[in-house]
Coordinates of C-alpha atoms in Angstrom, one line a residue:
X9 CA 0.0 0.0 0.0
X10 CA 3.0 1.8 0.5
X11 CA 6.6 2.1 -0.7
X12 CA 7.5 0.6 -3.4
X13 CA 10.4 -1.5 -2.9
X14 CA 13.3 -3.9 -5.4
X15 CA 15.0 -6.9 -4.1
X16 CA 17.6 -6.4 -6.9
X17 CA 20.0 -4.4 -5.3
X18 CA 20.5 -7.4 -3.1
X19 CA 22.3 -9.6 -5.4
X20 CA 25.6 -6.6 -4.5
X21 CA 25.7 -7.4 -1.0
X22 CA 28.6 -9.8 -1.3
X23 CA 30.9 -7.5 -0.9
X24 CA 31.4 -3.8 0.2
X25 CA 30.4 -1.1 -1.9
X26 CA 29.5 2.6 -1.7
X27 CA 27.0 4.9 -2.9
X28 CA 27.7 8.3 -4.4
X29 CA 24.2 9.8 -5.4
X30 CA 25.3 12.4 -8.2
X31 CA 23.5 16.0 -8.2
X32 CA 20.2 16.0 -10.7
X33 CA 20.6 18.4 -13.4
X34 CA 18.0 21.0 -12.9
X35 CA 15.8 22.2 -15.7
X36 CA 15.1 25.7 -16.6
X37 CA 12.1 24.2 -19.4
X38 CA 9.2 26.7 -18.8
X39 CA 7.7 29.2 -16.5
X40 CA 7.0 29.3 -12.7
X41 CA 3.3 29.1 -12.4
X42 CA -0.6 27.0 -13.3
X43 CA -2.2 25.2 -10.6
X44 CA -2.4 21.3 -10.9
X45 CA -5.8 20.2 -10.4
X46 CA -6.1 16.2 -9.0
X47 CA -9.4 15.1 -7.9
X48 CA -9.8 12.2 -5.4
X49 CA -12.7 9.9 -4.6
X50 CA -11.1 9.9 -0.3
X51 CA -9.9 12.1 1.9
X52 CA -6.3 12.1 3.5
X53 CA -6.5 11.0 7.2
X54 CA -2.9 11.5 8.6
X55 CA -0.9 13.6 6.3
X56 CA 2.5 12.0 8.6
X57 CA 4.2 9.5 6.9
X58 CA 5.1 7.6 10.0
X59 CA 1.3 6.9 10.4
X60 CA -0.8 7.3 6.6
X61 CA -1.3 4.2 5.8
X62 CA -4.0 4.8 3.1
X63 CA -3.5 5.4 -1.0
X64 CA -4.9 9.5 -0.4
X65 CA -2.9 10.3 2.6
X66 CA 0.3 8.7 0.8
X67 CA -0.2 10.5 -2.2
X68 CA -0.2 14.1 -0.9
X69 CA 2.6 13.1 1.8
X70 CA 4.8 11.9 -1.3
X71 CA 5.2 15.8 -2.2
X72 CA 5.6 16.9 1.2
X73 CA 8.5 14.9 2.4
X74 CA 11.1 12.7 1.4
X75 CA 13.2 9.9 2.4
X76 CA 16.5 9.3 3.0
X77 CA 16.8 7.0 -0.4
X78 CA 14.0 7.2 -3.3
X79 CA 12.9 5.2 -6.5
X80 CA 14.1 6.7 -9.8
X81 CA 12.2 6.3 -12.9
X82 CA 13.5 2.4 -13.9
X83 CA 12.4 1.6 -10.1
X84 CA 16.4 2.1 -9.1
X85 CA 16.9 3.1 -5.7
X86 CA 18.9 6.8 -5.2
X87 CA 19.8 9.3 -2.7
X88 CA 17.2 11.5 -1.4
X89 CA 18.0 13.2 1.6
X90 CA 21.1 11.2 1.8
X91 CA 24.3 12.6 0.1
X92 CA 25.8 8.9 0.3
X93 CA 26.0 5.8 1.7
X94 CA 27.8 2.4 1.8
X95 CA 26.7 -1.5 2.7
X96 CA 29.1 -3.6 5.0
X97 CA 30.5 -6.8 3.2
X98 CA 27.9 -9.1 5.2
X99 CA 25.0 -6.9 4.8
X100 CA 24.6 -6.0 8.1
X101 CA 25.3 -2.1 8.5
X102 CA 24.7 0.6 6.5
X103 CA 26.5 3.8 7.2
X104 CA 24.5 7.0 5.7
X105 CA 26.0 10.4 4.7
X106 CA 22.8 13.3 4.8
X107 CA 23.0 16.0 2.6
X108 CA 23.9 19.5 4.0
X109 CA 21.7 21.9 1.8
X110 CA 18.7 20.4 3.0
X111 CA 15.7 22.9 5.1
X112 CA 12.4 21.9 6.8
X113 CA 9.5 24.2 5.0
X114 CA 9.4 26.5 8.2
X115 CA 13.3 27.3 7.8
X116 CA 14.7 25.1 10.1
X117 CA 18.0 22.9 8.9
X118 CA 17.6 19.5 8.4
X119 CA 20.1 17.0 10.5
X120 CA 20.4 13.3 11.4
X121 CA 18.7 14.3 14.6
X122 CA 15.6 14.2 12.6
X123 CA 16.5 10.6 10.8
X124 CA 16.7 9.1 14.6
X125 CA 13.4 10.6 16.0
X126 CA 11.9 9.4 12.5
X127 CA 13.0 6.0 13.6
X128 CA 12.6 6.3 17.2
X129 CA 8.9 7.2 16.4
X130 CA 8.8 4.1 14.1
X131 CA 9.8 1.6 16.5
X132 CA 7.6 3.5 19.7
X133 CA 5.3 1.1 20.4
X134 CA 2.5 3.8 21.3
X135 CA 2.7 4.5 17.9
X136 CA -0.1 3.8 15.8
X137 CA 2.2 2.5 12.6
X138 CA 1.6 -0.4 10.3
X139 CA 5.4 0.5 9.6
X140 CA 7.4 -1.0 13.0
X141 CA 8.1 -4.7 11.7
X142 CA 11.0 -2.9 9.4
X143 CA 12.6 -0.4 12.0
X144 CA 12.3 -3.1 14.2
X145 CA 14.7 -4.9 12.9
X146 CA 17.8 -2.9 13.5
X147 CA 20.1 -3.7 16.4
X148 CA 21.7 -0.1 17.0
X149 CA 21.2 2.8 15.1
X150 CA 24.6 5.3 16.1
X151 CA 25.1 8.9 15.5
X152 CA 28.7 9.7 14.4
X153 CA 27.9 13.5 13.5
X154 CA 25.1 16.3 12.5
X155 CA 25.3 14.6 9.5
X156 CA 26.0 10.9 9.2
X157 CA 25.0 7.3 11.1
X158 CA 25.4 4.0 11.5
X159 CA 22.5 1.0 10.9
X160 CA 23.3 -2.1 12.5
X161 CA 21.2 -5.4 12.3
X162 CA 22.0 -8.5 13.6
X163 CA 20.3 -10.6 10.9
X164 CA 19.9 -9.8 7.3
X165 CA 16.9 -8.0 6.3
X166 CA 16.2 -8.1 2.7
X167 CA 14.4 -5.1 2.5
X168 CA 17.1 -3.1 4.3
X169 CA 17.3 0.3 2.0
X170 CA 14.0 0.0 0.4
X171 CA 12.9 0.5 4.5
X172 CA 15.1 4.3 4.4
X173 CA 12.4 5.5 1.8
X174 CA 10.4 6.2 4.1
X175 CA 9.4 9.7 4.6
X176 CA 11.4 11.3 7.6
X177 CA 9.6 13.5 10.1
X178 CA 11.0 17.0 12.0
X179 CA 12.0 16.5 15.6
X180 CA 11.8 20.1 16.7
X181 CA 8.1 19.8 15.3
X182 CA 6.5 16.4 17.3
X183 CA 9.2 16.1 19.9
X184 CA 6.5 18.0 22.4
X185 CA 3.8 16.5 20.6
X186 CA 1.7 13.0 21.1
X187 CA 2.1 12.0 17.5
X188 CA -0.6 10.0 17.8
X189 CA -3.3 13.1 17.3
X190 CA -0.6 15.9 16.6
X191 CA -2.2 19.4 15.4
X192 CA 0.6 18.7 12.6
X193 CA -0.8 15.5 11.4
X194 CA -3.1 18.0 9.9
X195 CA -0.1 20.9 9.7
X196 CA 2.4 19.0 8.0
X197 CA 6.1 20.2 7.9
X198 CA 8.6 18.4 5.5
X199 CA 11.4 19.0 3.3
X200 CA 9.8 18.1 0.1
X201 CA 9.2 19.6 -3.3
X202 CA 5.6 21.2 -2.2
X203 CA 5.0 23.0 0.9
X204 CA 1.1 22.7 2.5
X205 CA -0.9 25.3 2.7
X206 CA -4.6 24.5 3.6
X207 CA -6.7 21.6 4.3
X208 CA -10.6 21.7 3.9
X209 CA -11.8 18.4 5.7
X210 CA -13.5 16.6 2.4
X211 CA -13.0 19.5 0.0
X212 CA -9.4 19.9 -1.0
X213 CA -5.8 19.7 0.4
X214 CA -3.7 22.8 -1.1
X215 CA 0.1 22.5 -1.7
X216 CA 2.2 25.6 -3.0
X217 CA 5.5 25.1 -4.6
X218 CA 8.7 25.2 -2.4
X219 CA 10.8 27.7 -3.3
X220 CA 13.9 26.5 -1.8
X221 CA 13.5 22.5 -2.6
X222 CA 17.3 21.2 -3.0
X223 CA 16.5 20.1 -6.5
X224 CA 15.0 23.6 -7.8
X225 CA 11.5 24.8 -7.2
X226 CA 8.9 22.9 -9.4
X227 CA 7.4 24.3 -12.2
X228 CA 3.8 23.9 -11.1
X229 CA 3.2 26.5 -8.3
X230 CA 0.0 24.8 -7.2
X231 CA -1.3 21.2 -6.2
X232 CA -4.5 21.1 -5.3
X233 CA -5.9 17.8 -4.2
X234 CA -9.9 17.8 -4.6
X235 CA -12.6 15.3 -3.0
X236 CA -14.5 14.5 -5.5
X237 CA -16.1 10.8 -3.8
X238 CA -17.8 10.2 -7.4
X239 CA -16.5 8.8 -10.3
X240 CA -19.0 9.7 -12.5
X241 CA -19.0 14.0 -11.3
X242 CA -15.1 13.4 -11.5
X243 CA -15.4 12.0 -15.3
X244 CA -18.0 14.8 -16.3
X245 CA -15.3 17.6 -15.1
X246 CA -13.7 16.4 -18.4
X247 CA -15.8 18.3 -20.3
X248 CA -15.3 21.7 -18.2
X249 CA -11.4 20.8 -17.8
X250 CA -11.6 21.5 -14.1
X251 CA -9.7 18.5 -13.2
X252 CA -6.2 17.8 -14.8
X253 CA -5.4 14.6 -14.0
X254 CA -8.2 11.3 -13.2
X255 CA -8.0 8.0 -12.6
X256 CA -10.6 6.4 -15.2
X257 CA -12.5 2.9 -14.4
X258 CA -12.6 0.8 -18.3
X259 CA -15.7 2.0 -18.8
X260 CA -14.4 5.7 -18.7
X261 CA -11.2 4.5 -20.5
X262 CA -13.5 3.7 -23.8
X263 CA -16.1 6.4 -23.6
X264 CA -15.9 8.5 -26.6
X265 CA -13.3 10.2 -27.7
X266 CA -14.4 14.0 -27.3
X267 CA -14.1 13.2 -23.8
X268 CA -10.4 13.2 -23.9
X269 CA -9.4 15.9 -26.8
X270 CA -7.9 18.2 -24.4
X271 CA -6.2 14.9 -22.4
X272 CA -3.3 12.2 -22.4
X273 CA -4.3 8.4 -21.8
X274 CA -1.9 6.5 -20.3
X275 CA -2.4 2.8 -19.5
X276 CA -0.1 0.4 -17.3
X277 CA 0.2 -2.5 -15.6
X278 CA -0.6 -1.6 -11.5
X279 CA 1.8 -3.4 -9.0
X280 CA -1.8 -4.4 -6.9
X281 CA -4.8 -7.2 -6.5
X282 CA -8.1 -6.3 -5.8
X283 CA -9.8 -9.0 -2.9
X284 CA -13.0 -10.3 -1.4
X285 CA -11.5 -10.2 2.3
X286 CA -13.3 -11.3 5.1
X287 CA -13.2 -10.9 9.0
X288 CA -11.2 -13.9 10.1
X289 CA -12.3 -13.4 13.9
X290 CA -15.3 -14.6 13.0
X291 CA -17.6 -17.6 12.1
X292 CA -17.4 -19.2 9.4
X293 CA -15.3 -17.1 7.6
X294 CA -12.4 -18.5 10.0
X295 CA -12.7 -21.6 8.4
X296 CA -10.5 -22.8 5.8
X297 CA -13.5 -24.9 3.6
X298 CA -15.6 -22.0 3.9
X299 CA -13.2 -19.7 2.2
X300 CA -12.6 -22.4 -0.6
X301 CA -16.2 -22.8 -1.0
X302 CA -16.1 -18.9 -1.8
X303 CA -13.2 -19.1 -4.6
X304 CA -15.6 -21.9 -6.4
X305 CA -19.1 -19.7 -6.2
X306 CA -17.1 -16.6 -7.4
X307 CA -16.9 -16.4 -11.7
X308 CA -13.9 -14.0 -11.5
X309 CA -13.9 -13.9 -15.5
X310 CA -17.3 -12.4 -15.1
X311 CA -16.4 -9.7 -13.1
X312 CA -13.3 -9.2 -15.4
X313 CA -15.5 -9.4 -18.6
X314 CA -18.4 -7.7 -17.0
X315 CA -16.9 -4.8 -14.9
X316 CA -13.3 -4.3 -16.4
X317 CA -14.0 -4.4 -20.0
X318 CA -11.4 -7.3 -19.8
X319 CA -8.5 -4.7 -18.7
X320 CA -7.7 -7.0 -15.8
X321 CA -6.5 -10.2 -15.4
X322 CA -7.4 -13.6 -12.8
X323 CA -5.7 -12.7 -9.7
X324 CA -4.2 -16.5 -7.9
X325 CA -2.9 -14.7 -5.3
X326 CA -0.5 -12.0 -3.3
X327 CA 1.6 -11.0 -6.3
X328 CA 0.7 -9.3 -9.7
X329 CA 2.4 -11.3 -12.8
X330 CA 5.0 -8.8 -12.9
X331 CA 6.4 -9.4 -9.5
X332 CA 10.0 -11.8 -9.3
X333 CA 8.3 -13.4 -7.3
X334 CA 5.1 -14.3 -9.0
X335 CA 4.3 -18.4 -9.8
X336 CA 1.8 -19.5 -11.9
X337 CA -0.4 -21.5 -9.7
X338 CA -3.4 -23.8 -10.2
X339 CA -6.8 -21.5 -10.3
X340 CA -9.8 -22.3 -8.6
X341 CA -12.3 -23.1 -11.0
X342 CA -16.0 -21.8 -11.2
X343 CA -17.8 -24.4 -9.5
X344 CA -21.0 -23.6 -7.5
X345 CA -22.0 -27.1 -7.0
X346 CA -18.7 -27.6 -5.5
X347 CA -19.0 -24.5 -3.6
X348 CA -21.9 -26.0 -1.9
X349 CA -21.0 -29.3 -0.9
X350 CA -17.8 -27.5 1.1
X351 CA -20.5 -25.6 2.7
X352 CA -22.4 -28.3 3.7
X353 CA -19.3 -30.4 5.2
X354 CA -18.7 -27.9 7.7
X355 CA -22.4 -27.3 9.4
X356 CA -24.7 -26.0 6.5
X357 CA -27.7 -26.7 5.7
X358 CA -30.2 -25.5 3.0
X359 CA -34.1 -24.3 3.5
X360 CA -37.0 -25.6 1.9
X361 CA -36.7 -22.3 -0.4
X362 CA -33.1 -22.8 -1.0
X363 CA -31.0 -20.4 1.4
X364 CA -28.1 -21.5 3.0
X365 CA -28.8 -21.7 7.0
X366 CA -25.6 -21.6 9.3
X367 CA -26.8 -22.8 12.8
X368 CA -30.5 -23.0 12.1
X369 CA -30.4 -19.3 10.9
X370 CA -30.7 -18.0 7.4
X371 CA -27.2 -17.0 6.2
X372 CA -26.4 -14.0 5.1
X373 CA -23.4 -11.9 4.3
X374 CA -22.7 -7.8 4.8
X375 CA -20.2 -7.0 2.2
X376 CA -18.9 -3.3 2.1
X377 CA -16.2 -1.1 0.2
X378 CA -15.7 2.0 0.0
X379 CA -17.9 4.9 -1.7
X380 CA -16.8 6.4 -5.4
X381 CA -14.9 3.1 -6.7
X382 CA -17.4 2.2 -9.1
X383 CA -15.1 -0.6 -10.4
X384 CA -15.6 -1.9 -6.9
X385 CA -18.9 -1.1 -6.1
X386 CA -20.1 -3.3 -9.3
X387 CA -17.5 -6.1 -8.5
X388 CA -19.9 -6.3 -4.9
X389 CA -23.3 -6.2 -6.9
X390 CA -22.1 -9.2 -9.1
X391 CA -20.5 -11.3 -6.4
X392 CA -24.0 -10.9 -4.9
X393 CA -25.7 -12.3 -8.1
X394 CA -23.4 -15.2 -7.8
X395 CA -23.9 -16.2 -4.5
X396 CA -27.8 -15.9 -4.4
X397 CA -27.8 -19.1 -6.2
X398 CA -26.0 -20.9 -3.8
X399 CA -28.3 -19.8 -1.4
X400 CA -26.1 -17.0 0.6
X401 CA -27.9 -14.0 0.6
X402 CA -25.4 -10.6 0.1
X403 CA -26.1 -7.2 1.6
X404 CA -23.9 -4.5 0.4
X405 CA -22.9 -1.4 2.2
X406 CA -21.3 1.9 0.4
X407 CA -19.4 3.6 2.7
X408 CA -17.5 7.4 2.4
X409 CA -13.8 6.7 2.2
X410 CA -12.5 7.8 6.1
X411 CA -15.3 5.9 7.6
X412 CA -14.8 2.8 6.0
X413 CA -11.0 2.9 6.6
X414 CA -11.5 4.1 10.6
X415 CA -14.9 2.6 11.5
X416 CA -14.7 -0.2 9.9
X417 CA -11.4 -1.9 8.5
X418 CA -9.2 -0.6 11.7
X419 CA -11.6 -1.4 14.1
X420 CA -12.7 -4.7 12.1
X421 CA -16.4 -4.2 12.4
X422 CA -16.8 -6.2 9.0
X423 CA -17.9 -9.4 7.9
X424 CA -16.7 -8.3 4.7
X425 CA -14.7 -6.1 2.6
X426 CA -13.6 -5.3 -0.8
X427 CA -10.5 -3.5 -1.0
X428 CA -7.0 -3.5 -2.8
X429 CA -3.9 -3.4 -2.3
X430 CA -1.2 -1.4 -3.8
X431 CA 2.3 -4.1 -3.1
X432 CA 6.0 -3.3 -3.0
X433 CA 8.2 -3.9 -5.6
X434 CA 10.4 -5.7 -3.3
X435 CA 8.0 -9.1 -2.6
X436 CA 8.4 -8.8 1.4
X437 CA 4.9 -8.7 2.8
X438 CA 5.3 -9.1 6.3
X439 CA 3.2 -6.5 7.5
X440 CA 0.2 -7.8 5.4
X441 CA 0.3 -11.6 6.4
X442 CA 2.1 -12.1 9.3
X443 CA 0.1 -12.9 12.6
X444 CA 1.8 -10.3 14.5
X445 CA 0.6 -7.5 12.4
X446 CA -3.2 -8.0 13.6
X447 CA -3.2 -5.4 15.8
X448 CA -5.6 -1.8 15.2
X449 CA -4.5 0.2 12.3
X450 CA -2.0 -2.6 10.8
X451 CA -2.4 -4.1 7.5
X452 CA -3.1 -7.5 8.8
X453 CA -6.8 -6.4 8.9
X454 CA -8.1 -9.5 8.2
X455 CA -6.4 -11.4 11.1
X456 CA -4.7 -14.2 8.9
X457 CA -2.9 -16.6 10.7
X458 CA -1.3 -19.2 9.5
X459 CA 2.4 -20.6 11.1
X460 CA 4.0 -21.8 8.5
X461 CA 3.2 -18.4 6.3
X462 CA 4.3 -16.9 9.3
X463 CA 7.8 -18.9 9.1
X464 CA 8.0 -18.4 5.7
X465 CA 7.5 -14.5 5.6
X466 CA 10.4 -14.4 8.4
X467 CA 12.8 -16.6 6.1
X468 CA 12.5 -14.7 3.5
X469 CA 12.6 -11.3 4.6
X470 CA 16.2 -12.7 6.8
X471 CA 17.9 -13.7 3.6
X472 CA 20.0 -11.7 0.7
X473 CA 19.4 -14.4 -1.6
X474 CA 17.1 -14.3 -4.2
X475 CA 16.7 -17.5 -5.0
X476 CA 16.1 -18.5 -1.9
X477 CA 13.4 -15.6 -1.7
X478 CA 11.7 -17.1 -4.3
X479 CA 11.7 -20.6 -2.9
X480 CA 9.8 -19.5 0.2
X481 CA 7.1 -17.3 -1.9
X482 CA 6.4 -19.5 -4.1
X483 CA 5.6 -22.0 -1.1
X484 CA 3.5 -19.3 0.7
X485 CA 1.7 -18.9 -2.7
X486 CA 1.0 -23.0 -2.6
X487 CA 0.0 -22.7 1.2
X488 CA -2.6 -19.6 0.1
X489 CA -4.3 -21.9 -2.5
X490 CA -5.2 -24.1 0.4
X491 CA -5.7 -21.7 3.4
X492 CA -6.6 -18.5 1.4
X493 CA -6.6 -15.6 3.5
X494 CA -9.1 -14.0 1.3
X495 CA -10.9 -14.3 -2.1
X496 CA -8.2 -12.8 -4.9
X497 CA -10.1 -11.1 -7.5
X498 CA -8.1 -9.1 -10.1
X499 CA -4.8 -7.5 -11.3
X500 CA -6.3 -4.1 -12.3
X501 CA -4.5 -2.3 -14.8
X502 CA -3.9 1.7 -14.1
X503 CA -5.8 4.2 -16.6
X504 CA -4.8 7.6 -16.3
X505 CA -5.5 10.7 -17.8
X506 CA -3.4 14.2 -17.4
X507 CA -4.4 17.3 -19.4
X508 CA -2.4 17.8 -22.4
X509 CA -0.9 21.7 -21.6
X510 CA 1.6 20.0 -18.9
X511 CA 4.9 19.5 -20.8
X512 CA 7.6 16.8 -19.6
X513 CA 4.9 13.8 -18.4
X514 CA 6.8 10.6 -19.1
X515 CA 5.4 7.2 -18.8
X516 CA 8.3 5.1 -17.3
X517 CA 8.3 2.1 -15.2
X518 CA 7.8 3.4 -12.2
X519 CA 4.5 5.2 -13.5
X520 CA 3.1 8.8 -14.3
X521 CA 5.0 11.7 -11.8
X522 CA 8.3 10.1 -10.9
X523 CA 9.2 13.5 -12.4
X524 CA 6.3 15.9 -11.0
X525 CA 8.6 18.5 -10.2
X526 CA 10.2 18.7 -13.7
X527 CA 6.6 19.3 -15.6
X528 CA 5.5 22.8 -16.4
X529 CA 3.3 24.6 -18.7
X530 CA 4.2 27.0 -21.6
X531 CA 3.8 30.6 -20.7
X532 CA 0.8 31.0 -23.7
X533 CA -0.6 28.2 -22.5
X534 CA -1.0 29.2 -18.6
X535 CA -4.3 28.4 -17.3
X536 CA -4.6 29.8 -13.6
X537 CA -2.2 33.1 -14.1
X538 CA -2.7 33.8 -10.4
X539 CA -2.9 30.1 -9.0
X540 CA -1.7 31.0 -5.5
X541 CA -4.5 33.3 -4.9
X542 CA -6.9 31.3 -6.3
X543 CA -6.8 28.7 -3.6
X544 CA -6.5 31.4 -1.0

């Protein structure tokens, strides 16, 4: 859901080596000025790194602060706020150089003081993170000056740079603060290439560009974030061009053409899975047969066919086919007949009129998701269809963004859930499966447990081989056919549309906007002269 991650660099850990992260050549291509309109179907909740653990909060903290390492366009990790660093021969310390040049939004200088309150916040257990497994990991973390430290472990953690892209936190800012419900989760301070401005609960987040970013202002002077929790009012501000960029379901993606004369498509494979998840707390979704009997009543192909316009594909399991660690597993076929003798092996029985009865009460099923995904919304209506004729009656529930993630996933008060996730690069997903990451607001949601996934995540994440990696996911993938923590749906694709007067916008593998801050707009082409005072 978060950072993205690579397991590549790993295979350079046999012996020492040491990373000089060359200057970027700035660009002086176009004016200072425009606003940059993106609309939004959620709300941000924390705009804190330490603690966002949602898609909207993520995306506006990714202009507001930066890590100590970042991803470059071909998904290479590079400096950020670090100047250098270098890798011990067995892997097991990285020492980091910070850059000197860099300033907090409110003028204050950035120092390695920061870096260890950043990871002293991570690793707080009062903290409400989904983050800690990572930082959790490190034996010492030592201070040699203002500027530089020391990261031991004493096992190998795969993951161990990708974890440094985390967005780093000021110290004089929170040190007096309970980060936990901080003013300035909702105040945000950082170092990055926009500085916030204003937050209208459910209306818009404002960013303004920052004048003194290390790497040169950006072009754009203004990001403004809209809530717009409607696909289809979002797609009709097309037409008005009031939104420059939108995230289009397939439907949107094939509407007409005079929809998009004044817009770029740009279409991509997402590193994700969308999922039928259910409350594993609970009876009978706690049992293994039961969540079987699910994969068999559920015709993914006609969700695919009948929602996606076939711009998906089957999802088998916890990684999308473009993952190292993807294997082609056996899927489970459309079966309802099968689906209801599973059902019936583990204390079902069926009604004179056909419904399903779990201990001598008529079934039935509360399925929510979240309000504006349309995609989703109609993915709930079908799997409803499909299950009405093995008896189960569905009930689905549309719910506003913040309210489904904090009244509902965190606190688990679900039977079930759609939902996706957005994965790592790097294959680790510790903090999504393992047992110990059940707890309120961490990713394990769902309350999977399973010990030998559990064994298997903490193998893999503990070696630098790759092979070896891929041994153990490929047996968790096996183990997830059997004991599947939830019902995998679909690899979506990503559909994107940006208006056509921003200059610079390069599709690349690591998306749209590894570049943001290099796009502009010709001067005759300016639409919001006076962008800053427009958002006033």
């Amino acid at each position: 859901m978060k950072l993205q991650k690579t397991g590549l660099i790993f295979i350079f850990l046999i012996t020492l080596f040491f990373v000089s992260c060359g200057k970027k050549v700035e660009t002086d291509n176009g004016p200072l000025g425009d606003m940059y309109v993106v609309s939004s179907i959620g709300d941000a909740i924390y705009l804190n790194p330490v603690l966002a653990s949602d898609s909207s909060s993520s995306s506006v903290n990714s202009y507001i602060y930066n890590g100590l390492l970042k991803y470059d366009k071909n998904l290479n990790l590079v400096c950020d706020l670090a100047e250098n660093y270098s890798v011990s021969e067995n892997g097991l310390e990285i020492k980091f150089n910070l850059k000197k040049n860099i300033y907090w939004h409110d003028g204050h200088k950035f120092t390695v003081k920061d870096v260890k309150f950043t990871f002293d916040k991570l690793t707080d257990p009062n903290t409400r993170t989904p983050f800690s497994s990572d930082y959790l990991m490190v034996k010492e973390f030592k201070i040699t000056d203002d500027y530089s430290f020391t990261v031991t472990y004493d096992k190998p953690f795969a993951p161990i740079l990708e974890s440094w892209a985390i967005g780093i936190i000021p110290e004089h800012i929170f040190k007096d603060e309970d980060i936990n419900t901080s003013q300035y989760n909702r105040k945000p301070v950082g170092t990055g290439p926009y500085v916030f401005k204003k937050w209208v609960t459910d209306q818009k987040i404002v960013l303004e560009s920052n004048p003194n970013y290390y790497e040169g202002a950006p072009k754009i002077k203004v990001l403004l974030f809209r809530v717009i929790p409607d696909q289809s009012v979002q797609f009709l501000e097309l037409r008005t061009q009031t939104i420059d960029e939108l995230s289009l379901t397939p439907d949107q993606w094939n509407a007409y053409e005079s929809f998009f004369k004044n817009y770029n498509k740009y279409r991509y494979p997402a590193f994700s899975f969308t999922f039928l998840g259910f409350n594993l707390e609970k009876q009978p979704y706690n049992n293994i047969k039961f969540r079987q009997a699910m994969n068999y009543a559920i015709d993914k192909k006609d969700i695919i066919t009948g929602v996606l316009s076939g711009m998906a594909k089957t999802a088998q399991g916890i990684f999308p086919p473009q993952s190292w660690a993807y294997k082609e597993i056996e899927p489970y076929e459309y079966n309802p007949k099968k689906s209801e003798e599973l059902l019936l092996s583990i204390g079902f029985s069926k009604s004179q009129d056909g419904k399903l009865l779990f201990n001598g009460k008529d079934f039935e099923i509360n399925i929510i998701t979240n309000q504006g995904n349309k995609t989703r919304e109609l993915t709930a209506q079908i799997i409803q269809e499909q299950l009405k004729k093995i008896g189960i009656q569905v009930n689905v529930r549309i719910l506003e963004w913040s309210s489904f993630l904090n009244q509902y996933v965190n606190k688990k008060n679900f039977d079930a859930l759609i939902l996706g996730w957005n994965t790592s690069v790097d294959p680790d997903q510790f903090s999504l499966w393992h047992s110990s990451q059940c707890g309120q607001g961490q990713y394990n949601f769902m309350s999977y447990k399973n010990e030998e996934v559990d064994d298997l995540l903490i193998k893999a994440r503990t070696t630098f081989s790759k092979e070896e990696r891929i041994k153990y996911y490929h047996k968790i993938q096996d183990i997830m056919r059997e004991d599947p923590p939830c019902i995998f749906l679909y690899y979506p694709e990503n559909l994107v549309c940006i208006h056509k007067r921003f200059e610079n916008v390069e599709l690349a593998p690591a998306g749209i906007g590894w570049n943001f801050y290099q796009w502009y707009v010709e001067k005759e082409n300016i639409k919001y002269k006076n962008a800053n005072l427009l958002v006033q």
